[in-house]
PDB file of C-alpha atoms in Angstrom:
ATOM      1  CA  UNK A  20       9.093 104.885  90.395  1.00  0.00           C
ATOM      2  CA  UNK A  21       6.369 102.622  88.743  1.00  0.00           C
ATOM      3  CA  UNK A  22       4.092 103.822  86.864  1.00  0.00           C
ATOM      4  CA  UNK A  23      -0.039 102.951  87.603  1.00  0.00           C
ATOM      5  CA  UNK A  24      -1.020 101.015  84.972  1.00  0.00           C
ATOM      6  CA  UNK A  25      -3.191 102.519  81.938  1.00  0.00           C
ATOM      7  CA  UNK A  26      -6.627 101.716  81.249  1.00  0.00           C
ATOM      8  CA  UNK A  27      -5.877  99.455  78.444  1.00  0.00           C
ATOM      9  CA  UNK A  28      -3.009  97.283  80.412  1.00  0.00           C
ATOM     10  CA  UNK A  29      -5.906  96.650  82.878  1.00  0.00           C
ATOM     11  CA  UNK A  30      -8.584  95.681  80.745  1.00  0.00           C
ATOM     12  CA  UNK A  31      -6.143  93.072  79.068  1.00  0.00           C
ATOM     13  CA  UNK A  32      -4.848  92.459  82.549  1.00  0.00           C
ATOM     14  CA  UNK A  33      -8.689  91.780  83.735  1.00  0.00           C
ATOM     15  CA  UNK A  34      -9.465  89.996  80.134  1.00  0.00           C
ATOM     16  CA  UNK A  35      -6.026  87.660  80.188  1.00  0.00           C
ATOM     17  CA  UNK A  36      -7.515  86.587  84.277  1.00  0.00           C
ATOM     18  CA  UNK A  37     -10.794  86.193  83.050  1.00  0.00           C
ATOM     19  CA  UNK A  38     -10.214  83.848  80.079  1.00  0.00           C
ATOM     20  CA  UNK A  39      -7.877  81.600  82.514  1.00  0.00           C
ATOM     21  CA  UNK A  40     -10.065  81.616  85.584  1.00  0.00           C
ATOM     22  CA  UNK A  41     -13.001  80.648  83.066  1.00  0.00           C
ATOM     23  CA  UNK A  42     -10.915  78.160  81.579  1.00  0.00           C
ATOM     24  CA  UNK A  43      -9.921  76.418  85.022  1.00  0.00           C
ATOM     25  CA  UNK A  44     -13.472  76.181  85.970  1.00  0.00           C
ATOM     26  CA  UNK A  45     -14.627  74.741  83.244  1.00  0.00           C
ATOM     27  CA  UNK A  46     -11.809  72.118  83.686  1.00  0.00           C
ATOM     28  CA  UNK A  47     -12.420  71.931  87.366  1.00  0.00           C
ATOM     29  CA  UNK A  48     -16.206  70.873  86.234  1.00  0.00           C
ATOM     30  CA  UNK A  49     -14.984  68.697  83.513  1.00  0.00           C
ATOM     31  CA  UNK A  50     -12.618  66.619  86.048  1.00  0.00           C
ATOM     32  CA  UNK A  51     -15.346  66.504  88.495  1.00  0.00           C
ATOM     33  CA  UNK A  52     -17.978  65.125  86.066  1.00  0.00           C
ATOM     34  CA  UNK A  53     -15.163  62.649  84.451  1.00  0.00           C
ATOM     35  CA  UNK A  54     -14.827  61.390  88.549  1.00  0.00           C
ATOM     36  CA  UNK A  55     -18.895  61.252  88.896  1.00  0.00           C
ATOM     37  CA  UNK A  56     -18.961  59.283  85.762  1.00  0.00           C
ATOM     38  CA  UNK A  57     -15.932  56.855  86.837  1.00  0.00           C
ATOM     39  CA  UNK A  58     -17.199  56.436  90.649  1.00  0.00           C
ATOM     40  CA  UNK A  59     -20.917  55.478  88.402  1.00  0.00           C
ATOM     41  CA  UNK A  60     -19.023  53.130  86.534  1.00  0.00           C
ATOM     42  CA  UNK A  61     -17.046  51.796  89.419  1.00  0.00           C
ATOM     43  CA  UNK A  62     -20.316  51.420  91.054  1.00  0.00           C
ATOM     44  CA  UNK A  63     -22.383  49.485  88.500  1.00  0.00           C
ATOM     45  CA  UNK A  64     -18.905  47.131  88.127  1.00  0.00           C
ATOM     46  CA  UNK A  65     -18.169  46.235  91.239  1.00  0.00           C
ATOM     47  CA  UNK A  66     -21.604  45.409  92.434  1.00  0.00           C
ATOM     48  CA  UNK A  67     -21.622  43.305  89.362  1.00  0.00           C
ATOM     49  CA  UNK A  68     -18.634  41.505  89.892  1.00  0.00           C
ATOM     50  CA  UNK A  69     -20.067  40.997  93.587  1.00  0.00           C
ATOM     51  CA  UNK A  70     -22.781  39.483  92.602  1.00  0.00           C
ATOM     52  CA  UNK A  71     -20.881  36.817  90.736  1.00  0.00           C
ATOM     53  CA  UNK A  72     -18.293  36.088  93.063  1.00  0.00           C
ATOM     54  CA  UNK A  73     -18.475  32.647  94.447  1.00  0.00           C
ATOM     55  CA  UNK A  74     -17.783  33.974  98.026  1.00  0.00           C
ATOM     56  CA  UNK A  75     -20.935  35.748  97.915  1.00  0.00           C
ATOM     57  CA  UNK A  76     -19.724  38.428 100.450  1.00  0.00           C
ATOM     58  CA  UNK A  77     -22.940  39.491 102.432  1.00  0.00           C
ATOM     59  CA  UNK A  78     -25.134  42.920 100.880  1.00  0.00           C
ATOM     60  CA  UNK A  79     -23.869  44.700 103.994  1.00  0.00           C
ATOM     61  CA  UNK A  80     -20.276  44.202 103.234  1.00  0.00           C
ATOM     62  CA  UNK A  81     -21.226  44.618  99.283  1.00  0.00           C
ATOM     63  CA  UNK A  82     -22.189  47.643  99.737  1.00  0.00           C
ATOM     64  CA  UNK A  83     -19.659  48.906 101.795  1.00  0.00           C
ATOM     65  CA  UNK A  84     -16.934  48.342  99.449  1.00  0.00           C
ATOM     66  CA  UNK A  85     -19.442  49.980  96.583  1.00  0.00           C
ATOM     67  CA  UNK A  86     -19.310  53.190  99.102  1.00  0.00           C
ATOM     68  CA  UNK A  87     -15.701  53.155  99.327  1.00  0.00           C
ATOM     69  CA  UNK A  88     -14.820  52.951  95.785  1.00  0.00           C
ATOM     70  CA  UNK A  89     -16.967  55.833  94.799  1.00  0.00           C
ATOM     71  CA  UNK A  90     -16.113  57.932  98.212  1.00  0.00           C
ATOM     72  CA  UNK A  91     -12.405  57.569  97.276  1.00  0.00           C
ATOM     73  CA  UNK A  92     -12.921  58.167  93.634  1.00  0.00           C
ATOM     74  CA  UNK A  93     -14.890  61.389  94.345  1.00  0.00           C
ATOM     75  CA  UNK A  94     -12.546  62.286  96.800  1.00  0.00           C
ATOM     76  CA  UNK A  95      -9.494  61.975  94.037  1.00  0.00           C
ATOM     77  CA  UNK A  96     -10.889  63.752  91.482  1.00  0.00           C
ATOM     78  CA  UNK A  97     -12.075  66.717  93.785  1.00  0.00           C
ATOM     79  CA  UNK A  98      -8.383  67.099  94.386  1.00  0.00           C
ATOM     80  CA  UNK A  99      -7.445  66.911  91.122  1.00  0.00           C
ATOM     81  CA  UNK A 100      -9.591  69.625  90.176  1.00  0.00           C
ATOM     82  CA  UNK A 101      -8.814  71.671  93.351  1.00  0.00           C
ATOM     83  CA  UNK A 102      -5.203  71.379  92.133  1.00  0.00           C
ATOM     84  CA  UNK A 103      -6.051  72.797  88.527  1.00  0.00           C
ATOM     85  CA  UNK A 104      -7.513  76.052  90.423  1.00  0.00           C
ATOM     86  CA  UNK A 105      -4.289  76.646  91.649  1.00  0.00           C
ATOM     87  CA  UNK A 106      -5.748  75.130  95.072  1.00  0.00           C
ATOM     88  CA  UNK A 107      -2.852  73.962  97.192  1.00  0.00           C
ATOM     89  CA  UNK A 108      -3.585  70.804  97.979  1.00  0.00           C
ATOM     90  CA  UNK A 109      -0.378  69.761  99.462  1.00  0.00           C
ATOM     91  CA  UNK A 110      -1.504  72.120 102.339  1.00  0.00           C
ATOM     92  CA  UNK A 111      -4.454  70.935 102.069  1.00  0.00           C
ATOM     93  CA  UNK A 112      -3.835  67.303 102.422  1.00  0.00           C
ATOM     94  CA  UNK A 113      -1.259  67.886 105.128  1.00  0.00           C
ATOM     95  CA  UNK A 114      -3.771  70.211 107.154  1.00  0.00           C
ATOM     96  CA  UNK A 115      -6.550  67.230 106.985  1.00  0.00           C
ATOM     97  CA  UNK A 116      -4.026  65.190 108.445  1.00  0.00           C
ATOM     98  CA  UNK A 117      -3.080  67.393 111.290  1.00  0.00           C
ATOM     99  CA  UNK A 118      -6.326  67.852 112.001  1.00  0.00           C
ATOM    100  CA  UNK A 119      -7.067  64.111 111.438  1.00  0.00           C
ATOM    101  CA  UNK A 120      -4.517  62.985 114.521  1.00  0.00           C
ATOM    102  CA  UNK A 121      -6.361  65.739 116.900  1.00  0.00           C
ATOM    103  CA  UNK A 122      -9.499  64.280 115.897  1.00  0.00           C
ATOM    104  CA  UNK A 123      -8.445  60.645 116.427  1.00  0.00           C
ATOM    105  CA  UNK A 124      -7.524  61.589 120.134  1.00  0.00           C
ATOM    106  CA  UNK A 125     -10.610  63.045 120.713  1.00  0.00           C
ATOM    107  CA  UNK A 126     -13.231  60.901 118.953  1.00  0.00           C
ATOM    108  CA  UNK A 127     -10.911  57.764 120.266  1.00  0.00           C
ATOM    109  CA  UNK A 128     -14.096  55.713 121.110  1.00  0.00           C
ATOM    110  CA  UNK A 129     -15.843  56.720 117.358  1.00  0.00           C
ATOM    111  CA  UNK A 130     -12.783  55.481 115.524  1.00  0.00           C
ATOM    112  CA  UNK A 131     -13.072  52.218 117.853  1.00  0.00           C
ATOM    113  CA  UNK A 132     -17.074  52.192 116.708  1.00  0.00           C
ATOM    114  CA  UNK A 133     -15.787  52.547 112.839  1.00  0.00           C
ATOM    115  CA  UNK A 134     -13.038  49.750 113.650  1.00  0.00           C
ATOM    116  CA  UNK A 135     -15.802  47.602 115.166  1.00  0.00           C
ATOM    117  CA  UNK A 136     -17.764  48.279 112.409  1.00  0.00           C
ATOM    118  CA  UNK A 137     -15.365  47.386 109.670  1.00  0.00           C
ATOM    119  CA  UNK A 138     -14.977  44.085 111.278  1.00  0.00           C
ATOM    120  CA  UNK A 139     -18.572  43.119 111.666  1.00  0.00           C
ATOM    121  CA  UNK A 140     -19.014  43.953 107.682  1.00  0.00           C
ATOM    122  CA  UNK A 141     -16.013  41.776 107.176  1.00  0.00           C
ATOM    123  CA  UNK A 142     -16.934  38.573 108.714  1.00  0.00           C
ATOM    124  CA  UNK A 143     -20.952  39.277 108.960  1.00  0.00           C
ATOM    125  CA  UNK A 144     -21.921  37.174 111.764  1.00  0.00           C
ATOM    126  CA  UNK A 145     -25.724  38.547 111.236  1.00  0.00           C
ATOM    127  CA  UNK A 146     -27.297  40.490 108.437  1.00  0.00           C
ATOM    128  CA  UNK A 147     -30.468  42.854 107.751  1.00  0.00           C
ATOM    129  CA  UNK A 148     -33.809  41.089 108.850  1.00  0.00           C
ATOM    130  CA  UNK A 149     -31.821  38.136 110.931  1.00  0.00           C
ATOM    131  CA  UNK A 150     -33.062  38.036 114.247  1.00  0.00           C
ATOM    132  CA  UNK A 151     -30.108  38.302 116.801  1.00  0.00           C
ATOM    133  CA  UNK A 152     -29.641  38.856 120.807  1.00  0.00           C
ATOM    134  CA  UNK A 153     -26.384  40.826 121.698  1.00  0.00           C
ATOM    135  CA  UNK A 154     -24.949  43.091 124.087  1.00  0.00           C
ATOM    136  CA  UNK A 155     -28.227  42.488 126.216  1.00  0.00           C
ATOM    137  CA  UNK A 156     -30.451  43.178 123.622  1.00  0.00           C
ATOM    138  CA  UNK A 157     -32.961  41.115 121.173  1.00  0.00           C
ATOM    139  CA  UNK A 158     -34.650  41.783 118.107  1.00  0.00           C
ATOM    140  CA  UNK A 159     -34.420  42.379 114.146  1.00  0.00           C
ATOM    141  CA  UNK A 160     -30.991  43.739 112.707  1.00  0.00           C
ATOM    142  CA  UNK A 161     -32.656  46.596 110.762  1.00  0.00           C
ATOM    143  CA  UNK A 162     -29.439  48.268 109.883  1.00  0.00           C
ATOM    144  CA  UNK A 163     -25.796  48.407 110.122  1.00  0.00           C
ATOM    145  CA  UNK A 164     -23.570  51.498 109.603  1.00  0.00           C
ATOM    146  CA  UNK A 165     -20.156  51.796 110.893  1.00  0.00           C
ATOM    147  CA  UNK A 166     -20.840  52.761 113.874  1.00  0.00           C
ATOM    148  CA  UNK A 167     -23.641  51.412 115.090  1.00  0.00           C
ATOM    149  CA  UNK A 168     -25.659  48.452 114.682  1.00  0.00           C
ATOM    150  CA  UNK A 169     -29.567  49.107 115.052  1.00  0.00           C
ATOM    151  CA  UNK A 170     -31.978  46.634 116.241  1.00  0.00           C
ATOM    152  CA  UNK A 171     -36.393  46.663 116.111  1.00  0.00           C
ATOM    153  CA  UNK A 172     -37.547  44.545 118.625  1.00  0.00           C
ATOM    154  CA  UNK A 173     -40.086  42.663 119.224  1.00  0.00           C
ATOM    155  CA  UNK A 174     -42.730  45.422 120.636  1.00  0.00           C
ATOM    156  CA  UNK A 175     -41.519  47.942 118.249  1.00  0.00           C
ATOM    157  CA  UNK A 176     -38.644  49.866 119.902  1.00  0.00           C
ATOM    158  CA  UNK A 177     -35.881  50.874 117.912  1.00  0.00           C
ATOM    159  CA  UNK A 178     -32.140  49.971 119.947  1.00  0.00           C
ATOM    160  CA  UNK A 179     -29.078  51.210 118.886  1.00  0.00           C
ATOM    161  CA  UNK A 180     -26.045  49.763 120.109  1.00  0.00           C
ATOM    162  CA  UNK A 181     -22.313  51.108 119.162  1.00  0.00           C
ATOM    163  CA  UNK A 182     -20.608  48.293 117.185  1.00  0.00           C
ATOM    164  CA  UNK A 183     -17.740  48.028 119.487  1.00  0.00           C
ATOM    165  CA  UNK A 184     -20.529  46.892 122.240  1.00  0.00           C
ATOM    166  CA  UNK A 185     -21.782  44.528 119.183  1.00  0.00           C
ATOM    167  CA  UNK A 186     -17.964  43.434 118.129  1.00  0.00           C
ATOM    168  CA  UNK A 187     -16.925  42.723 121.443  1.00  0.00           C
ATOM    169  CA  UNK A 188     -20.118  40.726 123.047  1.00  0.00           C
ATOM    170  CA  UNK A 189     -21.175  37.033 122.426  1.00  0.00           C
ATOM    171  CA  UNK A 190     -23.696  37.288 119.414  1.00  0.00           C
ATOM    172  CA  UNK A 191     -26.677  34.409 119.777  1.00  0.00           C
ATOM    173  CA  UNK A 192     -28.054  34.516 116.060  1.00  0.00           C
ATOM    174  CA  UNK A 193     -31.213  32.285 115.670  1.00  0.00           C
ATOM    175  CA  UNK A 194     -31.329  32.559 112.165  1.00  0.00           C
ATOM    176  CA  UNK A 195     -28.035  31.305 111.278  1.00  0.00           C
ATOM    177  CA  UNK A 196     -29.901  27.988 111.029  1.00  0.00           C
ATOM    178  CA  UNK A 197     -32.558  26.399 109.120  1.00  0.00           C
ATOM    179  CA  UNK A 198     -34.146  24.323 112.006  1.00  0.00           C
ATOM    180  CA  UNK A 199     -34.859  25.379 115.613  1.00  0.00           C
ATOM    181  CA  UNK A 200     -34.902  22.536 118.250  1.00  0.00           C
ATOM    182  CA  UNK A 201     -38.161  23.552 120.729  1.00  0.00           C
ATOM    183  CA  UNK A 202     -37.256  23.015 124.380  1.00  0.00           C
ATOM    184  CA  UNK A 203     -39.914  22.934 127.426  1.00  0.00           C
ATOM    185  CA  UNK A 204     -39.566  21.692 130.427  1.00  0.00           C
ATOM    186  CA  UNK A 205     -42.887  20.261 131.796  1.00  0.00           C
ATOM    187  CA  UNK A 206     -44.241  19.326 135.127  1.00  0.00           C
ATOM    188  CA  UNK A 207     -46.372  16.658 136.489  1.00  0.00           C
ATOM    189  CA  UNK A 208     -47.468  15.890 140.437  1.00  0.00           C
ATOM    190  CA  UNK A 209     -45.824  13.021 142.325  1.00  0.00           C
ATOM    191  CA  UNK A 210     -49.124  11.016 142.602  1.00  0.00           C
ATOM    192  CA  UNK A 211     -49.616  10.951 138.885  1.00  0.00           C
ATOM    193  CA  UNK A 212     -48.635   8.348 135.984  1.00  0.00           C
ATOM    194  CA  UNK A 213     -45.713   9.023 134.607  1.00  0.00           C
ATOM    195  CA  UNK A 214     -45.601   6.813 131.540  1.00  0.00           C
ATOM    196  CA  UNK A 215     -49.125   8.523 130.717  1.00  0.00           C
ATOM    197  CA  UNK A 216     -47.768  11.417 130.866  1.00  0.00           C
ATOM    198  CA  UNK A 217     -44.926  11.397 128.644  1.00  0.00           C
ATOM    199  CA  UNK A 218     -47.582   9.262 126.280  1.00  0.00           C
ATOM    200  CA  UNK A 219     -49.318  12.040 125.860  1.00  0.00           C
ATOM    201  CA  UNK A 220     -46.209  14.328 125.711  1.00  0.00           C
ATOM    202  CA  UNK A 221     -45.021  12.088 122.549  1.00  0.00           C
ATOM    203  CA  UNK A 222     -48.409  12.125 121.233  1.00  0.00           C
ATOM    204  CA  UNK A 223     -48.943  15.993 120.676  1.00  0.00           C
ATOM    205  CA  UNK A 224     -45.322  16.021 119.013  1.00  0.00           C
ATOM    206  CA  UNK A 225     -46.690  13.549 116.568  1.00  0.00           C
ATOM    207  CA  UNK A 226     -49.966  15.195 115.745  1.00  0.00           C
ATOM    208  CA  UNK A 227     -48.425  18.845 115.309  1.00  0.00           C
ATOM    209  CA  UNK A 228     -47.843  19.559 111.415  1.00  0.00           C
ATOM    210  CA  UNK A 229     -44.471  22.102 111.968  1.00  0.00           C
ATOM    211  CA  UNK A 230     -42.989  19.367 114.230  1.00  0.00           C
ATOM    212  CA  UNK A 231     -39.781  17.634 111.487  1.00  0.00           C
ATOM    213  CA  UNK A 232     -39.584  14.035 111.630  1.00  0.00           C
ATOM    214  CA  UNK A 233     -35.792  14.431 111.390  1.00  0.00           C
ATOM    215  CA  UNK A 234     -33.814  14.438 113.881  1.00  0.00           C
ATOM    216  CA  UNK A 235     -36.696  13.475 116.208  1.00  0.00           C
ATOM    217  CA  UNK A 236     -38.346  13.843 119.021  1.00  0.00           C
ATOM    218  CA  UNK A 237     -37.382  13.663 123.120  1.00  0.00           C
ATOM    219  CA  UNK A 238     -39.158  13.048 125.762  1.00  0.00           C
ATOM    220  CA  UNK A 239     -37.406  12.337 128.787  1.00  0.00           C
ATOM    221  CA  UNK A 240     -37.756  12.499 133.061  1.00  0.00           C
ATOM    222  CA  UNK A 241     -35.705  15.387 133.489  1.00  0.00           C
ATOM    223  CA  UNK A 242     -35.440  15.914 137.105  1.00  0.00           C
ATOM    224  CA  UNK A 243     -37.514  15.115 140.542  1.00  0.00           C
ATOM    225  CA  UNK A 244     -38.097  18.784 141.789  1.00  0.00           C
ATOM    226  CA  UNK A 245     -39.877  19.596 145.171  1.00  0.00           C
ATOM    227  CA  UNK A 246     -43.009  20.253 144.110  1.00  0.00           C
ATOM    228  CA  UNK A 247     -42.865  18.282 140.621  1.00  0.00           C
ATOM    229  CA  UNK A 248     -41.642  15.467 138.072  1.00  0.00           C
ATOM    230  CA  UNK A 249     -39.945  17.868 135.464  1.00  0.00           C
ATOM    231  CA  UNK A 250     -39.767  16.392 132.248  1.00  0.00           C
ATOM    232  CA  UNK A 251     -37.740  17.522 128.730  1.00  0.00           C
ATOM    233  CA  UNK A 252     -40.311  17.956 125.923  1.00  0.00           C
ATOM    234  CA  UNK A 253     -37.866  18.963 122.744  1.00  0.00           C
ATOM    235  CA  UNK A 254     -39.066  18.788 119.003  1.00  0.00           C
ATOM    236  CA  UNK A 255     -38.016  20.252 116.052  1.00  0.00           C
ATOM    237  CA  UNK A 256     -39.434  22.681 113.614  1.00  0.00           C
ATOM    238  CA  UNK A 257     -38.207  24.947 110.348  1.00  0.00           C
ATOM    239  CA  UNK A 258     -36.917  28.552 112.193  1.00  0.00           C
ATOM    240  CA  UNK A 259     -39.340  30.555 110.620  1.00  0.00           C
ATOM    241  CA  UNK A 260     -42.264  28.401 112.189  1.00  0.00           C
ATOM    242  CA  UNK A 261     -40.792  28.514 115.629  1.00  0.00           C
ATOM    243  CA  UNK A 262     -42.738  31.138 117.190  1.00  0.00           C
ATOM    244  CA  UNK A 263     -46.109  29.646 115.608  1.00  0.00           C
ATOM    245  CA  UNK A 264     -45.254  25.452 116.923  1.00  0.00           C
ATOM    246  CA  UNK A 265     -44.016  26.527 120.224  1.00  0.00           C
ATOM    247  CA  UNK A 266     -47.812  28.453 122.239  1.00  0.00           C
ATOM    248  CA  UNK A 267     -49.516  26.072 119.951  1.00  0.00           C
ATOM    249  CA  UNK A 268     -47.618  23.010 122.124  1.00  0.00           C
ATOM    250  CA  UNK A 269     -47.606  24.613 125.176  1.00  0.00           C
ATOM    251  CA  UNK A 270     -51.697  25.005 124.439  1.00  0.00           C
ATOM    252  CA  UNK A 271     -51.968  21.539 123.120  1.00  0.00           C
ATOM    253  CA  UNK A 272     -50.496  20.039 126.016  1.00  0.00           C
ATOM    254  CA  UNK A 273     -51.894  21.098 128.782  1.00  0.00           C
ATOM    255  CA  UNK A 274     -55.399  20.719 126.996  1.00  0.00           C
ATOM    256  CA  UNK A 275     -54.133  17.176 127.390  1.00  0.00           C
ATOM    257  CA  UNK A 276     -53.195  17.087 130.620  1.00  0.00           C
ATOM    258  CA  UNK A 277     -56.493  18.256 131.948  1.00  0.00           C
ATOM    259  CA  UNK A 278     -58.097  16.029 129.422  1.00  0.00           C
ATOM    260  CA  UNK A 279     -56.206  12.966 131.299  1.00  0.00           C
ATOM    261  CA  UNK A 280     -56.595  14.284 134.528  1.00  0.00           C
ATOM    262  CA  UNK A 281     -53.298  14.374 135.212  1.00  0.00           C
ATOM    263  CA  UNK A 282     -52.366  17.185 137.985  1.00  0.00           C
ATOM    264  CA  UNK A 283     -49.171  20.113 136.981  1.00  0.00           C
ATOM    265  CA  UNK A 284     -48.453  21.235 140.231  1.00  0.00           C
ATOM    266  CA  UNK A 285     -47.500  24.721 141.191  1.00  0.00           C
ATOM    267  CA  UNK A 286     -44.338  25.175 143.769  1.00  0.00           C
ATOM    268  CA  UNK A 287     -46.116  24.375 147.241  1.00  0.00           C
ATOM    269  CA  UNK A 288     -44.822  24.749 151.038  1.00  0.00           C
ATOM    270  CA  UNK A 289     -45.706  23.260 154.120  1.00  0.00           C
ATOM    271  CA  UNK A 290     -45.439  25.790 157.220  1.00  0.00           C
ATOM    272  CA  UNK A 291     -45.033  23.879 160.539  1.00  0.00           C
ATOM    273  CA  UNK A 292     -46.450  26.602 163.469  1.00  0.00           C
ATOM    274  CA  UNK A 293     -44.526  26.214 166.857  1.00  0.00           C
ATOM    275  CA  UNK A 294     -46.155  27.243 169.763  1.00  0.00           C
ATOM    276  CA  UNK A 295     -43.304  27.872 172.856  1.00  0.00           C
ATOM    277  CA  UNK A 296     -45.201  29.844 175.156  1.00  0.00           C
ATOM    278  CA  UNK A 297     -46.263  28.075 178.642  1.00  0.00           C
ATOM    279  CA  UNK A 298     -49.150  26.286 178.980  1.00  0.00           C
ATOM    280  CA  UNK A 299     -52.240  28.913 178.894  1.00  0.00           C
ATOM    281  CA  UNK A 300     -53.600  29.024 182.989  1.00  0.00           C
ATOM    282  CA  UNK A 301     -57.090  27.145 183.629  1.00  0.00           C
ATOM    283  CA  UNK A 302     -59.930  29.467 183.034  1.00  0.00           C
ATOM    284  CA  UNK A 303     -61.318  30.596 186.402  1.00  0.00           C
ATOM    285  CA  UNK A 304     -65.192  29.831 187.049  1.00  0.00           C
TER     286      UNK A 304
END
């Protein structure tokens, strides 16, 4: 028959459990302030060595790997000092992996969002503030998370748009370039000169100050519509004055039109009225 323990055993019992639980906490919080301090140091190094790499990876995909290294970093020493409580973390570890398959299965489309993700940071075919149409939608890439990719357009609404709908669409980026070619297509009447016409048309190319000289300018009969001679009026400008040359052109050239008198038709139709019905009967007197 055992024997209850004295007063004394128990407050050595009590002091003994004390002394070690304090002791594991304060290593607990020594391990996880050694891991803050490495992930800081990880942090400050690898966007360092970033910076001078001659691939010059893109500051999405920079810091992505920066988030990584410290995530995983705080992640290790957290079980490190888990497993100095007396924590198992074996358990632990094998739980979050049982319960990692059943979440794969059920957030199937999210992992395919965090695949897309991963890929887009990878080979960065747009970055923040590049101006980008894709998956049906236009406007500013504002941010990019792994999962989504989130656009401002160009009245102010905010769209986001899952990166495997990003990842898997074609991507039309019109700041990938320095130079933007301007293409209109513009329209003179049938009775009117044509060489005058594309005069003028090569004329307010020259005068405008954001048109390049390089590579040039075209001018050219495009096609004999049914209301209209169509021509192609291209010119090119720097992409970040593209939205200032093109209204300016557009303005400039039909003040010249009208200024020449020359006629841009609107789509016309001629209606031919048949009348089958017999021959209306003499009016009686």
């Amino acid at each position: 028959m055992d024997l209850p323990l004295s007063t004394d055993h128990m407050q050595q019992w009590i002091t003994r459990g004390g002394l070690n639980l304090i002791q594991n906490v304060g290593i607990f919080l020594l391990i996880v302030l050694a891991g803050w301090l490495l992930a800081s140091a990880a942090e400050r190094g690898l966007q360092a060595a970033l910076e001078r790499s001659r691939y010059q990876p893109s500051p999405l995909f920079s810091q992505f790997v920066v988030n990584v290294a410290r995530t995983s970093i705080w992640i290790v020493a957290l079980i490190l000092g888990l497993d100095n409580l007396g924590v198992d973390t074996g358990a632990l570890i094998a739980g979050l992996g049982a319960s990692g398959l059943i979440l794969g299965f059920a957030l199937k489309d999210t992992l395919s969002n965090f695949a897309s993700g991963a890929l887009l940071l990878l080979y960065n075919p747009f970055d923040i503030d590049h101006y980008v149409e894709v998956a049906g939608q236009e406007g500013t890439v504002k941010d990019l998370t792994l999962v989504s990719t989130v656009l401002h357009t160009s009245d102010n609404r905010v769209v986001t748009i899952p990166n495997s709908q990003v990842w898997n669409a074609p991507i039309t980026h019109y700041n990938a370039a320095d130079t933007r070619r301007i293409d209109l297509v513009v329209g003179i009447g049938y009775n009117e000169d044509v060489d005058e016409a594309m005069a003028i048309f090569r004329e307010v190319l020259d005068d405008h100050e954001l048109i390049l000289d390089e590579p040039g300018i075209v001018v050219r009969v495009r096609e004999l519509a049914d209301s209209s001679v169509n021509f192609d009026v291209r010119g090119w400008t720097a992409t970040d004055d593209y939205w200032t040359a093109r209204p300016q052109i557009l303005r400039e050239i039909k003040l010249r039109l009208d200024e020449a008198g020359l006629e841009m038709p609107f789509p016309q139709r001629s209606i031919w009225m048949r009348d089958d019905s017999p021959d209306t009967p003499p009016e009686l007197s």
